[in-house]
Amino acid sequence: MEKVRLEHKKEFIKALDGYQPSPKAYEILRHIPLVIMLGVTGSGRNTIINHLVGSGKYHFIISDTTRPPKLRDGAMEQDGVNYHFRTELDMLEDLRAGMFLEAELIHNQQVSGISIRELRQASESGKVPINEIDVGGTVSIRNAKSDTLFFFVVPPSFREWIYRLKGREAMSDEELKNRLTTAVKVLDEGLERNDFIFIVNDSSHQSAEEIDAYVHKQAVMGEQQSAREISQNIKNELLEYIGTH
């Protein structure tokens, strides 16, 4: 399996340090709603997004990324559908020009982010823009748009999560280790924040319905304390798993 590498990692770290989007990004975002999905890799947030987009009420914001397409769920990812697959130099140029709302170094091997181009298309769709991003990217989004809804998706248990993660796609031992290490940080950051709405994803269809009802102010969200306790338990078991593998 080909290893994912970031050839211009030092340049990206410099460009991302203290990154600020351009005034154009703030102006576009000011006039649209925004729903952001968060969570550990393999939590099912993309499947939930697919349900919401399929309802015809949501516009999926396609992120830009430096990594190449890969096989997922038996099919190769497509440019302009799963991601906009960009060269590192093109993304660096746009980052330096402030042409992203947010961008993050992910798994220490790739850079992904939401471009102004996508935000403009979302604003013209008349639908609710939705995307999934890394937890670190929420800071700039919250600063730019305080009414953004952040949904933090977690699997129902650690055992179910590991089963989903290993069955979803092929990956090297090193990539699995990177993802598990990242997951600890993601859970830490999620549990420390009070502005994330936790969703325990027993059923992606049901989770999508709950989120849609909340977004359109047709229902209140379920018990948050229980969802946070499940997240804490997953984190504890994950640390034990990492320590024994």
mmCIF file of C-alpha atoms in Angstrom:
data_model
loop_
_atom_site.group_PDB
_atom_site.id
_atom_site.type_symbol
_atom_site.label_atom_id
_atom_site.label_comp_id
_atom_site.label_asym_id
_atom_site.label_seq_id
_atom_site.Cartn_x
_atom_site.Cartn_y
_atom_site.Cartn_z
ATOM 1 C CA MET A 1 0.000 0.000 0.000
ATOM 2 C CA GLU A 2 1.355 3.407 -1.007
ATOM 3 C CA LYS A 3 2.094 5.618 1.981
ATOM 4 C CA VAL A 4 0.487 9.070 2.065
ATOM 5 C CA ARG A 5 3.178 11.724 2.379
ATOM 6 C CA LEU A 6 3.203 15.511 2.574
ATOM 7 C CA GLU A 7 6.200 16.732 0.611
ATOM 8 C CA HIS A 8 5.861 20.408 1.608
ATOM 9 C CA LYS A 9 4.983 19.818 5.246
ATOM 10 C CA LYS A 10 7.168 22.629 6.626
ATOM 11 C CA GLU A 11 5.641 25.163 4.231
ATOM 12 C CA PHE A 12 2.125 24.083 5.196
ATOM 13 C CA ILE A 13 2.885 24.353 8.908
ATOM 14 C CA LYS A 14 4.124 27.905 8.334
ATOM 15 C CA ALA A 15 1.088 28.840 6.220
ATOM 16 C CA LEU A 16 -1.338 27.363 8.773
ATOM 17 C CA ASP A 17 0.280 29.022 11.774
ATOM 18 C CA GLY A 18 -2.105 31.808 12.776
ATOM 19 C CA TYR A 19 -4.046 31.419 9.515
ATOM 20 C CA GLN A 20 -6.776 33.977 8.863
ATOM 21 C CA PRO A 21 -9.288 33.719 6.004
ATOM 22 C CA SER A 22 -9.764 36.696 3.706
ATOM 23 C CA PRO A 23 -12.501 39.313 4.271
ATOM 24 C CA LYS A 24 -14.371 37.777 1.319
ATOM 25 C CA ALA A 25 -14.750 34.505 3.221
ATOM 26 C CA TYR A 26 -16.226 36.266 6.255
ATOM 27 C CA GLU A 27 -18.655 38.213 4.074
ATOM 28 C CA ILE A 28 -19.966 35.102 2.306
ATOM 29 C CA LEU A 29 -20.320 33.161 5.554
ATOM 30 C CA ARG A 30 -22.247 35.970 7.219
ATOM 31 C CA HIS A 31 -25.236 35.450 4.931
ATOM 32 C CA ILE A 32 -25.655 31.654 5.131
ATOM 33 C CA PRO A 33 -26.438 29.016 7.778
ATOM 34 C CA LEU A 34 -23.757 26.407 8.424
ATOM 35 C CA VAL A 35 -23.761 22.881 9.879
ATOM 36 C CA ILE A 36 -20.450 21.198 10.692
ATOM 37 C CA MET A 37 -20.044 17.504 11.528
ATOM 38 C CA LEU A 38 -17.175 16.399 13.785
ATOM 39 C CA GLY A 39 -16.026 13.169 15.358
ATOM 40 C CA VAL A 40 -13.419 10.435 15.359
ATOM 41 C CA THR A 41 -12.622 8.769 12.054
ATOM 42 C CA GLY A 42 -15.075 5.964 11.341
ATOM 43 C CA SER A 43 -17.831 7.427 13.535
ATOM 44 C CA GLY A 44 -20.282 7.534 10.612
ATOM 45 C CA ARG A 45 -20.499 11.288 10.133
ATOM 46 C CA ASN A 46 -20.133 11.007 6.334
ATOM 47 C CA THR A 47 -23.013 8.547 6.159
ATOM 48 C CA ILE A 48 -25.162 10.925 8.195
ATOM 49 C CA ILE A 49 -24.240 13.747 5.820
ATOM 50 C CA ASN A 50 -25.268 11.572 2.854
ATOM 51 C CA HIS A 51 -28.711 11.073 4.412
ATOM 52 C CA LEU A 52 -29.115 14.807 4.998
ATOM 53 C CA VAL A 53 -27.965 15.767 1.505
ATOM 54 C CA GLY A 54 -30.253 13.102 0.055
ATOM 55 C CA SER A 55 -33.226 14.821 1.708
ATOM 56 C CA GLY A 56 -32.742 17.735 -0.693
ATOM 57 C CA LYS A 57 -32.413 20.280 2.106
ATOM 58 C CA TYR A 58 -28.620 20.336 2.495
ATOM 59 C CA HIS A 59 -25.698 21.328 0.268
ATOM 60 C CA PHE A 60 -22.527 19.314 0.823
ATOM 61 C CA ILE A 61 -19.438 21.497 0.951
ATOM 62 C CA ILE A 62 -16.718 19.520 -0.808
ATOM 63 C CA SER A 63 -13.388 20.020 0.947
ATOM 64 C CA ASP A 64 -10.049 20.447 -0.792
ATOM 65 C CA THR A 65 -7.301 17.989 0.160
ATOM 66 C CA THR A 66 -3.689 17.260 -0.714
ATOM 67 C CA ARG A 67 -3.982 13.483 -0.406
ATOM 68 C CA PRO A 68 -4.672 11.274 -3.441
ATOM 69 C CA PRO A 69 -8.000 9.467 -3.954
ATOM 70 C CA LYS A 70 -8.313 6.094 -2.249
ATOM 71 C CA LEU A 71 -10.577 3.059 -2.231
ATOM 72 C CA ARG A 72 -13.442 3.429 0.237
ATOM 73 C CA ASP A 73 -16.459 1.158 0.655
ATOM 74 C CA GLY A 74 -15.431 -0.746 -2.469
ATOM 75 C CA ALA A 75 -15.209 2.268 -4.791
ATOM 76 C CA MET A 76 -12.478 4.740 -5.679
ATOM 77 C CA GLU A 77 -13.086 8.302 -4.480
ATOM 78 C CA GLN A 78 -13.930 10.812 -7.215
ATOM 79 C CA ASP A 79 -12.615 14.318 -7.718
ATOM 80 C CA GLY A 80 -15.362 16.894 -7.186
ATOM 81 C CA VAL A 81 -17.554 14.344 -5.421
ATOM 82 C CA ASN A 82 -15.703 13.167 -2.317
ATOM 83 C CA TYR A 83 -13.015 15.868 -2.324
ATOM 84 C CA HIS A 84 -11.339 18.336 -4.617
ATOM 85 C CA PHE A 85 -7.977 16.606 -4.921
ATOM 86 C CA ARG A 86 -5.417 19.418 -5.195
ATOM 87 C CA THR A 87 -1.683 19.547 -5.645
ATOM 88 C CA GLU A 88 0.280 20.689 -2.622
ATOM 89 C CA LEU A 89 1.592 23.777 -4.439
ATOM 90 C CA ASP A 90 -1.913 24.861 -5.533
ATOM 91 C CA MET A 91 -3.239 24.545 -1.995
ATOM 92 C CA LEU A 92 -0.267 26.396 -0.581
ATOM 93 C CA GLU A 93 -0.901 29.275 -2.985
ATOM 94 C CA ASP A 94 -4.569 29.537 -1.977
ATOM 95 C CA LEU A 95 -3.718 29.296 1.721
ATOM 96 C CA ARG A 96 -1.241 32.148 1.461
ATOM 97 C CA ALA A 97 -3.937 34.216 -0.286
ATOM 98 C CA GLY A 98 -6.492 33.540 2.497
ATOM 99 C CA MET A 99 -8.759 31.623 0.126
ATOM 100 C CA PHE A 100 -9.902 29.054 2.707
ATOM 101 C CA LEU A 101 -12.353 29.409 5.550
ATOM 102 C CA GLU A 102 -10.289 26.861 7.472
ATOM 103 C CA ALA A 103 -7.591 24.302 6.752
ATOM 104 C CA GLU A 104 -5.851 21.749 8.931
ATOM 105 C CA LEU A 105 -2.944 19.307 8.930
ATOM 106 C CA ILE A 106 -4.655 15.929 9.383
ATOM 107 C CA HIS A 107 -3.061 12.669 10.608
ATOM 108 C CA ASN A 108 0.296 14.409 10.143
ATOM 109 C CA GLN A 109 0.168 13.420 6.466
ATOM 110 C CA GLN A 110 -2.295 15.626 4.549
ATOM 111 C CA VAL A 111 -3.896 19.080 4.519
ATOM 112 C CA SER A 112 -7.633 19.558 3.969
ATOM 113 C CA GLY A 113 -9.868 22.605 4.160
ATOM 114 C CA ILE A 114 -13.028 24.480 3.101
ATOM 115 C CA SER A 115 -12.429 26.844 0.202
ATOM 116 C CA ILE A 116 -14.152 30.163 -0.483
ATOM 117 C CA ARG A 117 -15.167 28.724 -3.855
ATOM 118 C CA GLU A 118 -17.336 26.110 -2.132
ATOM 119 C CA LEU A 119 -18.864 28.620 0.260
ATOM 120 C CA ARG A 120 -19.929 30.789 -2.675
ATOM 121 C CA GLN A 121 -21.633 27.824 -4.353
ATOM 122 C CA ALA A 122 -23.369 26.905 -1.106
ATOM 123 C CA SER A 123 -24.685 30.454 -0.676
ATOM 124 C CA GLU A 124 -26.294 30.234 -4.111
ATOM 125 C CA SER A 125 -27.959 26.853 -3.558
ATOM 126 C CA GLY A 126 -30.672 27.987 -1.135
ATOM 127 C CA LYS A 127 -29.899 24.909 0.992
ATOM 128 C CA VAL A 128 -28.192 24.456 4.365
ATOM 129 C CA PRO A 129 -24.438 24.064 3.792
ATOM 130 C CA ILE A 130 -22.981 21.066 5.608
ATOM 131 C CA ASN A 131 -19.515 19.565 5.888
ATOM 132 C CA GLU A 132 -17.275 17.500 8.151
ATOM 133 C CA ILE A 133 -13.944 18.849 9.366
ATOM 134 C CA ASP A 134 -11.227 18.242 11.920
ATOM 135 C CA VAL A 135 -11.909 19.620 15.413
ATOM 136 C CA GLY A 136 -9.054 22.105 15.140
ATOM 137 C CA GLY A 137 -10.747 23.838 12.239
ATOM 138 C CA THR A 138 -13.754 24.815 14.346
ATOM 139 C CA VAL A 139 -11.953 27.694 16.043
ATOM 140 C CA SER A 140 -11.679 29.851 12.927
ATOM 141 C CA ILE A 141 -15.230 28.925 11.881
ATOM 142 C CA ARG A 142 -16.646 29.832 15.293
ATOM 143 C CA ASN A 143 -14.777 33.137 15.210
ATOM 144 C CA ALA A 144 -16.149 33.894 11.751
ATOM 145 C CA LYS A 145 -19.707 32.671 12.397
ATOM 146 C CA SER A 146 -20.847 32.356 15.983
ATOM 147 C CA ASP A 147 -24.174 30.656 15.132
ATOM 148 C CA THR A 148 -22.575 27.666 13.399
ATOM 149 C CA LEU A 149 -24.019 24.334 14.582
ATOM 150 C CA PHE A 150 -21.310 21.793 15.474
ATOM 151 C CA PHE A 151 -22.427 18.142 15.809
ATOM 152 C CA PHE A 152 -19.884 15.763 17.366
ATOM 153 C CA VAL A 153 -20.611 12.188 16.231
ATOM 154 C CA VAL A 154 -19.470 9.171 18.257
ATOM 155 C CA PRO A 155 -20.132 5.442 17.750
ATOM 156 C CA PRO A 156 -22.267 3.629 20.337
ATOM 157 C CA SER A 157 -19.265 1.785 21.818
ATOM 158 C CA PHE A 158 -15.515 1.287 21.455
ATOM 159 C CA ARG A 159 -15.936 -2.270 20.119
ATOM 160 C CA GLU A 160 -18.401 -1.146 17.446
ATOM 161 C CA TRP A 161 -16.114 1.740 16.483
ATOM 162 C CA ILE A 162 -13.044 -0.476 15.962
ATOM 163 C CA TYR A 163 -15.176 -2.907 13.935
ATOM 164 C CA ARG A 164 -16.395 -0.099 11.664
ATOM 165 C CA LEU A 165 -12.948 1.454 11.338
ATOM 166 C CA LYS A 166 -11.173 -1.742 10.290
ATOM 167 C CA GLY A 167 -13.969 -2.790 7.949
ATOM 168 C CA ARG A 168 -14.353 0.533 6.164
ATOM 169 C CA GLU A 169 -11.089 0.685 4.216
ATOM 170 C CA ALA A 170 -7.668 -0.888 3.875
ATOM 171 C CA MET A 171 -4.859 0.937 5.662
ATOM 172 C CA SER A 172 -1.307 0.291 6.763
ATOM 173 C CA ASP A 173 -0.446 -0.361 10.412
ATOM 174 C CA GLU A 174 1.219 3.045 10.510
ATOM 175 C CA GLU A 175 -1.878 4.824 9.200
ATOM 176 C CA LEU A 176 -4.094 2.946 11.699
ATOM 177 C CA LYS A 177 -1.767 4.036 14.505
ATOM 178 C CA ASN A 178 -1.900 7.639 13.255
ATOM 179 C CA ARG A 179 -5.700 7.561 13.171
ATOM 180 C CA LEU A 180 -6.002 6.083 16.666
ATOM 181 C CA THR A 181 -3.567 8.636 18.066
ATOM 182 C CA THR A 182 -5.527 11.410 16.364
ATOM 183 C CA ALA A 183 -8.773 9.997 17.773
ATOM 184 C CA VAL A 184 -7.520 10.459 21.345
ATOM 185 C CA LYS A 185 -6.833 14.131 20.639
ATOM 186 C CA VAL A 186 -10.183 14.587 18.883
ATOM 187 C CA LEU A 187 -12.092 13.083 21.828
ATOM 188 C CA ASP A 188 -10.095 15.194 24.282
ATOM 189 C CA GLU A 189 -10.902 18.401 22.421
ATOM 190 C CA GLY A 190 -14.530 17.449 21.891
ATOM 191 C CA LEU A 191 -15.124 16.677 25.552
ATOM 192 C CA GLU A 192 -13.506 19.963 26.589
ATOM 193 C CA ARG A 193 -15.870 22.044 24.453
ATOM 194 C CA ASN A 194 -19.352 23.089 25.536
ATOM 195 C CA ASP A 195 -20.515 24.263 22.110
ATOM 196 C CA PHE A 196 -20.493 20.800 20.489
ATOM 197 C CA ILE A 197 -23.769 18.876 20.248
ATOM 198 C CA PHE A 198 -22.965 15.182 20.818
ATOM 199 C CA ILE A 199 -24.695 12.530 18.692
ATOM 200 C CA VAL A 200 -24.396 8.807 19.530
ATOM 201 C CA ASN A 201 -24.636 7.174 16.120
ATOM 202 C CA ASP A 202 -26.511 3.905 16.644
ATOM 203 C CA SER A 203 -28.319 4.397 13.330
ATOM 204 C CA SER A 204 -27.128 6.896 10.717
ATOM 205 C CA HIS A 205 -30.665 7.373 9.402
ATOM 206 C CA GLN A 206 -32.055 8.108 12.860
ATOM 207 C CA SER A 207 -29.112 10.394 13.671
ATOM 208 C CA ALA A 208 -29.759 12.331 10.458
ATOM 209 C CA GLU A 209 -33.420 12.773 11.352
ATOM 210 C CA GLU A 210 -32.526 14.058 14.828
ATOM 211 C CA ILE A 211 -30.027 16.545 13.427
ATOM 212 C CA ASP A 212 -32.441 17.778 10.738
ATOM 213 C CA ALA A 213 -35.212 18.311 13.288
ATOM 214 C CA TYR A 214 -32.841 20.311 15.496
ATOM 215 C CA VAL A 215 -31.451 22.408 12.620
ATOM 216 C CA HIS A 216 -34.948 23.369 11.500
ATOM 217 C CA LYS A 217 -36.044 24.019 15.092
ATOM 218 C CA GLN A 218 -38.605 21.217 15.072
ATOM 219 C CA ALA A 219 -37.151 19.400 18.084
ATOM 220 C CA VAL A 220 -34.652 19.760 20.906
ATOM 221 C CA MET A 221 -31.546 17.595 21.106
ATOM 222 C CA GLY A 222 -31.403 14.529 23.336
ATOM 223 C CA GLU A 223 -29.603 14.065 26.645
ATOM 224 C CA GLN A 224 -26.047 15.357 26.321
ATOM 225 C CA GLN A 225 -24.658 13.979 29.557
ATOM 226 C CA SER A 226 -25.202 10.375 28.489
ATOM 227 C CA ALA A 227 -23.618 11.013 25.080
ATOM 228 C CA ARG A 228 -20.583 12.602 26.715
ATOM 229 C CA GLU A 229 -20.203 9.660 29.107
ATOM 230 C CA ILE A 230 -20.183 7.250 26.148
ATOM 231 C CA SER A 231 -17.506 9.399 24.510
ATOM 232 C CA GLN A 232 -15.382 9.351 27.662
ATOM 233 C CA ASN A 233 -15.694 5.556 27.906
ATOM 234 C CA ILE A 234 -14.582 5.179 24.282
ATOM 235 C CA LYS A 235 -11.573 7.376 24.978
ATOM 236 C CA ASN A 236 -10.590 5.317 28.048
ATOM 237 C CA GLU A 237 -10.831 2.026 26.135
ATOM 238 C CA LEU A 238 -8.937 3.548 23.215
ATOM 239 C CA LEU A 239 -6.022 4.521 25.446
ATOM 240 C CA GLU A 240 -5.937 0.977 26.828
ATOM 241 C CA TYR A 241 -6.055 -0.456 23.292
ATOM 242 C CA ILE A 242 -3.162 1.731 22.099
ATOM 243 C CA GLY A 243 -1.119 0.713 25.132
ATOM 244 C CA THR A 244 -1.443 -2.986 24.326
ATOM 245 C CA HIS A 245 -0.933 -2.894 20.522
#
